Tab-separated table of C-alpha atoms in Angstrom:
chain	number	residue	atom	x	y	z
A	1	GLN	CA	6.568	3.085	-60.155
A	2	GLN	CA	7.210	6.314	-58.048
A	3	GLN	CA	5.144	8.239	-60.162
A	4	VAL	CA	1.855	9.759	-59.875
A	5	LYS	CA	0.353	10.932	-63.155
A	6	GLN	CA	-1.843	13.847	-63.287
A	7	SER	CA	-4.110	15.075	-65.992
A	8	PRO	CA	-5.263	17.463	-67.596
A	9	GLN	CA	-2.355	19.858	-67.632
A	10	SER	CA	-4.722	22.820	-67.883
A	11	LEU	CA	-8.514	23.297	-67.434
A	12	ILE	CA	-10.781	26.232	-68.188
A	13	VAL	CA	-14.340	26.143	-66.309
A	14	GLN	CA	-16.986	28.723	-66.348
A	15	LYS	CA	-18.065	30.083	-63.103
A	16	GLY	CA	-20.563	27.528	-61.485
A	17	GLY	CA	-19.256	24.655	-63.141
A	18	ILE	CA	-17.472	21.505	-62.014
A	19	SER	CA	-13.831	21.316	-62.101
A	20	ILE	CA	-12.450	17.537	-62.466
A	21	ILE	CA	-8.768	16.743	-61.936
A	22	ASN	CA	-7.597	13.108	-62.124
A	23	CYS	CA	-4.558	11.304	-60.646
A	24	ALA	CA	-3.378	7.902	-61.059
A	25	TYR	CA	-0.408	5.930	-59.406
A	26	GLU	CA	1.038	2.330	-59.395
A	27	ASN	CA	2.805	1.867	-56.050
A	28	THR	CA	0.761	0.366	-53.680
A	29	ALA	CA	3.040	1.430	-50.879
A	30	PHE	CA	1.557	4.906	-51.270
A	31	ASP	CA	-0.483	5.231	-48.231
A	32	TYR	CA	-1.973	9.155	-48.164
A	33	PHE	CA	-3.046	11.156	-50.824
A	34	PRO	CA	-3.161	15.068	-50.456
A	35	TRP	CA	-4.136	17.739	-52.658
A	36	TYR	CA	-2.147	21.111	-52.786
A	37	GLN	CA	-3.424	24.466	-53.952
A	38	GLN	CA	-0.790	27.038	-55.363
A	39	PHE	CA	-1.601	30.782	-56.196
A	40	PRO	CA	0.926	32.698	-58.341
A	41	GLY	CA	3.904	33.978	-56.183
A	42	LYS	CA	2.709	31.665	-53.193
A	43	GLY	CA	4.111	28.089	-51.989
A	44	PRO	CA	1.628	25.265	-52.532
A	45	ALA	CA	-0.815	24.715	-49.278
A	46	LEU	CA	-2.744	21.914	-48.326
A	47	LEU	CA	-6.361	21.832	-49.790
A	48	ILE	CA	-7.626	18.742	-48.638
A	49	ALA	CA	-6.301	14.892	-48.146
A	50	ILE	CA	-7.684	11.091	-48.051
A	51	ARG	CA	-6.468	8.059	-46.521
A	52	PRO	CA	-6.931	4.946	-48.876
A	53	ASP	CA	-9.384	3.171	-46.401
A	54	VAL	CA	-11.961	5.875	-47.299
A	55	SER	CA	-13.573	6.119	-50.837
A	56	GLU	CA	-14.622	9.912	-50.632
A	57	LYS	CA	-13.914	13.114	-48.649
A	58	LYS	CA	-15.651	16.334	-48.809
A	59	GLU	CA	-14.973	19.568	-47.425
A	60	GLY	CA	-17.041	22.349	-48.441
A	61	ARG	CA	-17.091	22.457	-52.507
A	62	PHE	CA	-14.103	20.394	-52.523
A	63	THR	CA	-14.357	16.551	-52.745
A	64	ILE	CA	-11.724	13.895	-53.471
A	65	SER	CA	-12.675	10.613	-54.730
A	66	PHE	CA	-10.671	7.378	-54.221
A	67	ASN	CA	-10.749	4.018	-56.251
A	68	LYS	CA	-7.951	2.048	-54.559
A	69	SER	CA	-8.492	-0.935	-56.912
A	70	ALA	CA	-8.080	1.361	-60.035
A	71	LYS	CA	-5.179	3.251	-58.203
A	72	GLN	CA	-6.829	6.585	-59.143
A	73	PHE	CA	-8.070	9.446	-57.400
A	74	SER	CA	-9.495	12.858	-58.202
A	75	LEU	CA	-10.595	15.963	-56.902
A	76	HIS	CA	-13.882	17.758	-57.738
A	77	ILE	CA	-14.613	21.573	-57.352
A	78	MET	CA	-18.193	21.971	-57.340
A	79	ASP	CA	-19.727	25.545	-58.199
A	80	SER	CA	-16.257	26.615	-59.386
A	81	GLN	CA	-15.368	30.347	-58.571
A	82	PRO	CA	-12.775	32.704	-60.325
A	83	GLY	CA	-10.779	32.704	-56.680
A	84	ASP	CA	-10.414	28.989	-57.310
A	85	SER	CA	-7.969	29.690	-60.224
A	86	ALA	CA	-4.631	28.477	-59.318
A	87	THR	CA	-2.359	25.181	-59.899
A	88	TYR	CA	-3.568	22.201	-58.205
A	89	PHE	CA	-1.041	19.422	-57.285
A	90	CYS	CA	-1.881	15.673	-56.276
A	91	ALA	CA	0.363	13.871	-54.056
A	92	ALA	CA	1.028	10.521	-52.535
A	93	SER	CA	2.814	9.788	-49.485
A	94	SER	CA	5.622	7.189	-50.093
A	95	PRO	CA	7.748	5.664	-47.056
A	96	THR	CA	11.544	6.016	-47.232
A	97	THR	CA	14.470	4.009	-46.445
A	98	SER	CA	15.011	6.384	-43.327
A	99	GLY	CA	11.629	5.507	-41.695
A	100	THR	CA	10.007	8.628	-42.653
A	101	TYR	CA	7.718	9.886	-45.465
A	102	LYS	CA	8.068	11.861	-48.672
A	103	TYR	CA	5.359	13.075	-50.737
A	104	ILE	CA	5.464	12.383	-54.623
A	105	PHE	CA	3.932	15.034	-56.609
A	106	GLY	CA	1.712	15.329	-59.782
A	107	THR	CA	2.874	17.493	-62.463
A	108	GLY	CA	0.113	19.985	-61.600
A	109	THR	CA	-3.211	21.256	-63.544
A	110	ARG	CA	-3.331	24.989	-64.007
A	111	LEU	CA	-7.174	25.960	-63.369
A	112	LYS	CA	-8.817	28.994	-64.751
A	113	VAL	CA	-12.535	29.788	-63.842
A	114	LEU	CA	-14.007	32.340	-66.049
A	115	ALA	CA	-16.170	34.756	-64.457
B	1	ASP	CA	0.294	28.880	-37.696
B	2	VAL	CA	3.348	27.527	-38.875
B	3	LYS	CA	5.582	29.686	-40.939
B	4	VAL	CA	8.252	28.689	-43.340
B	5	THR	CA	10.572	31.403	-44.617
B	6	GLN	CA	13.044	31.243	-47.469
B	7	SER	CA	16.160	33.786	-47.362
B	8	SER	CA	15.510	35.093	-50.949
B	9	ARG	CA	12.272	35.509	-53.324
B	10	TYR	CA	14.305	36.360	-56.225
B	11	LEU	CA	18.138	35.546	-56.889
B	12	VAL	CA	20.500	35.826	-60.118
B	13	LYS	CA	23.623	34.103	-60.080
B	14	ARG	CA	26.274	33.513	-62.750
B	15	THR	CA	27.293	30.013	-63.992
B	16	GLY	CA	29.966	28.372	-61.896
B	17	GLU	CA	29.324	30.175	-58.749
B	18	LYS	CA	28.322	28.620	-55.380
B	19	VAL	CA	24.719	29.298	-54.343
B	20	PHE	CA	23.365	28.934	-50.844
B	21	LEU	CA	19.377	28.848	-50.330
B	22	GLU	CA	18.191	29.100	-46.879
B	23	CYS	CA	14.939	28.045	-45.277
B	24	VAL	CA	13.837	28.343	-41.493
B	25	GLN	CA	10.674	26.973	-40.232
B	26	ASP	CA	9.450	27.773	-36.647
B	27	MET	CA	7.467	24.798	-35.618
B	28	ASP	CA	10.059	22.282	-34.471
B	29	HIS	CA	9.345	19.762	-37.431
B	30	GLU	CA	11.580	17.152	-37.664
B	31	ASN	CA	11.448	16.923	-41.506
B	32	MET	CA	12.389	19.537	-43.909
B	33	PHE	CA	12.590	19.217	-47.607
B	34	TRP	CA	13.739	21.002	-50.712
B	35	TYR	CA	11.962	20.721	-53.994
B	36	ARG	CA	12.344	22.524	-57.589
B	37	GLN	CA	9.433	23.304	-59.474
B	38	ASP	CA	9.391	23.725	-63.222
B	39	PRO	CA	6.690	24.076	-65.775
B	40	GLY	CA	5.051	20.770	-66.757
B	41	LEU	CA	7.267	18.875	-64.312
B	42	GLY	CA	5.580	19.585	-61.166
B	43	LEU	CA	7.493	19.470	-57.821
B	44	ARG	CA	10.379	17.309	-57.703
B	45	LEU	CA	12.137	16.537	-54.617
B	46	ILE	CA	15.966	17.316	-54.654
B	47	TYR	CA	16.907	16.233	-50.810
B	48	PHE	CA	15.111	16.122	-47.355
B	49	SER	CA	16.405	15.929	-43.632
B	50	TYR	CA	14.489	13.897	-40.990
B	51	ASP	CA	16.671	15.138	-38.252
B	52	VAL	CA	19.491	17.379	-37.525
B	53	LYS	CA	22.571	16.188	-39.702
B	54	MET	CA	20.523	13.732	-41.207
B	55	LYS	CA	19.733	13.546	-45.006
B	56	GLU	CA	18.427	11.532	-47.618
B	57	LYS	CA	18.328	11.995	-51.356
B	58	GLY	CA	15.414	12.776	-53.422
B	59	ASP	CA	14.665	12.286	-56.955
B	60	ILE	CA	16.913	14.801	-58.402
B	61	PRO	CA	19.889	15.176	-55.999
B	62	GLU	CA	22.674	15.573	-58.674
B	63	GLY	CA	24.287	19.172	-58.716
B	64	TYR	CA	23.086	19.862	-55.182
B	65	SER	CA	23.963	19.295	-51.561
B	66	VAL	CA	22.357	20.117	-48.503
B	67	SER	CA	23.084	21.093	-44.661
B	68	ARG	CA	21.045	20.845	-41.726
B	69	GLU	CA	22.884	21.954	-38.538
B	70	LYS	CA	20.055	23.189	-36.225
B	71	LYS	CA	16.522	21.643	-36.352
B	72	GLU	CA	14.955	24.929	-37.698
B	73	ARG	CA	17.145	25.298	-40.819
B	74	PHE	CA	17.893	23.762	-43.749
B	75	SER	CA	19.927	24.880	-46.557
B	76	LEU	CA	20.282	23.873	-50.393
B	77	ILE	CA	23.729	24.428	-51.874
B	78	LEU	CA	24.306	24.445	-55.714
B	79	GLU	CA	28.282	23.722	-55.536
B	80	SER	CA	28.865	25.392	-59.166
B	81	ALA	CA	25.593	26.679	-60.564
B	82	SER	CA	24.650	26.001	-64.106
B	83	THR	CA	21.921	27.223	-66.421
B	84	ASN	CA	19.716	24.313	-66.210
B	85	GLN	CA	19.337	24.802	-62.325
B	86	THR	CA	17.499	28.126	-62.980
B	87	SER	CA	14.162	27.157	-61.373
B	88	MET	CA	11.843	27.952	-58.540
B	89	TYR	CA	12.874	26.297	-55.578
B	90	LEU	CA	10.591	25.679	-52.647
B	91	CYS	CA	11.253	24.495	-49.165
B	92	ALA	CA	8.771	22.569	-46.829
B	93	SER	CA	8.588	21.019	-43.477
B	94	ARG	CA	6.529	18.735	-41.492
B	95	VAL	CA	6.342	16.616	-38.427
B	96	GLY	CA	7.552	13.226	-39.217
B	97	THR	CA	4.399	11.181	-39.133
B	98	ARG	CA	2.502	9.534	-41.897
B	99	LEU	CA	-0.513	11.534	-42.139
B	100	SER	CA	1.148	15.086	-41.190
B	101	LYS	CA	0.500	18.426	-43.147
B	102	GLN	CA	3.357	19.455	-45.134
B	103	TYR	CA	3.928	23.659	-45.088
B	104	PHE	CA	5.701	25.224	-47.838
B	105	GLY	CA	7.755	28.585	-47.850
B	106	PRO	CA	6.967	31.166	-50.755
B	107	GLY	CA	9.771	29.924	-52.967
B	108	THR	CA	12.866	31.312	-54.473
B	109	ARG	CA	13.018	32.034	-58.069
B	110	LEU	CA	16.699	31.276	-58.968
B	111	THR	CA	18.051	32.600	-62.380
B	112	VAL	CA	21.603	31.263	-63.450
B	113	THR	CA	23.089	33.277	-66.380
């Protein structure tokens, strides 16, 4: 119930192609869904996020699609570039017993974009 | 921009040693978090703190403790380090509201031999 399942584990895409990473969850208490991008040697950084009352959010080449009934959300990277090569984590925000919120992270997808 | 700093980038300790990992944030955030990152397992929450001296267990708290005596500083303690605690440790902080952005430090690569 507290898991976020992420696939694929790794992805290789040609430059200019579309990268798609999928996540699924079970817990309907999850109410905010960010994506984080991590380059080697760095900590993860927020890329884009979506609330469950919205079905799609787009920021530049990055789009989140959200399907509330299926409890699935995905990240699409259009016109993928070698500079997008990184590890991507989906996450879901979960309320805690102390009244704050914590993120449950997926297992990560290592994306490599070939030049 | 928000800065989250961690005391060491790399650390090598021996089995049984007591290990302290320090994290400092400069934006007056209420919430601070400690994660460990392992290949194929993603980011797993060890402990978090929602206020000074207040803490809550995450998903994998066994073998760890934490301390938060000041708002800006959150320490992770390995009471008796073991080889299965060899990992990348990431600290994060954010404001306590639901939709707030979470900021991560650069990580500490801990090796226990």
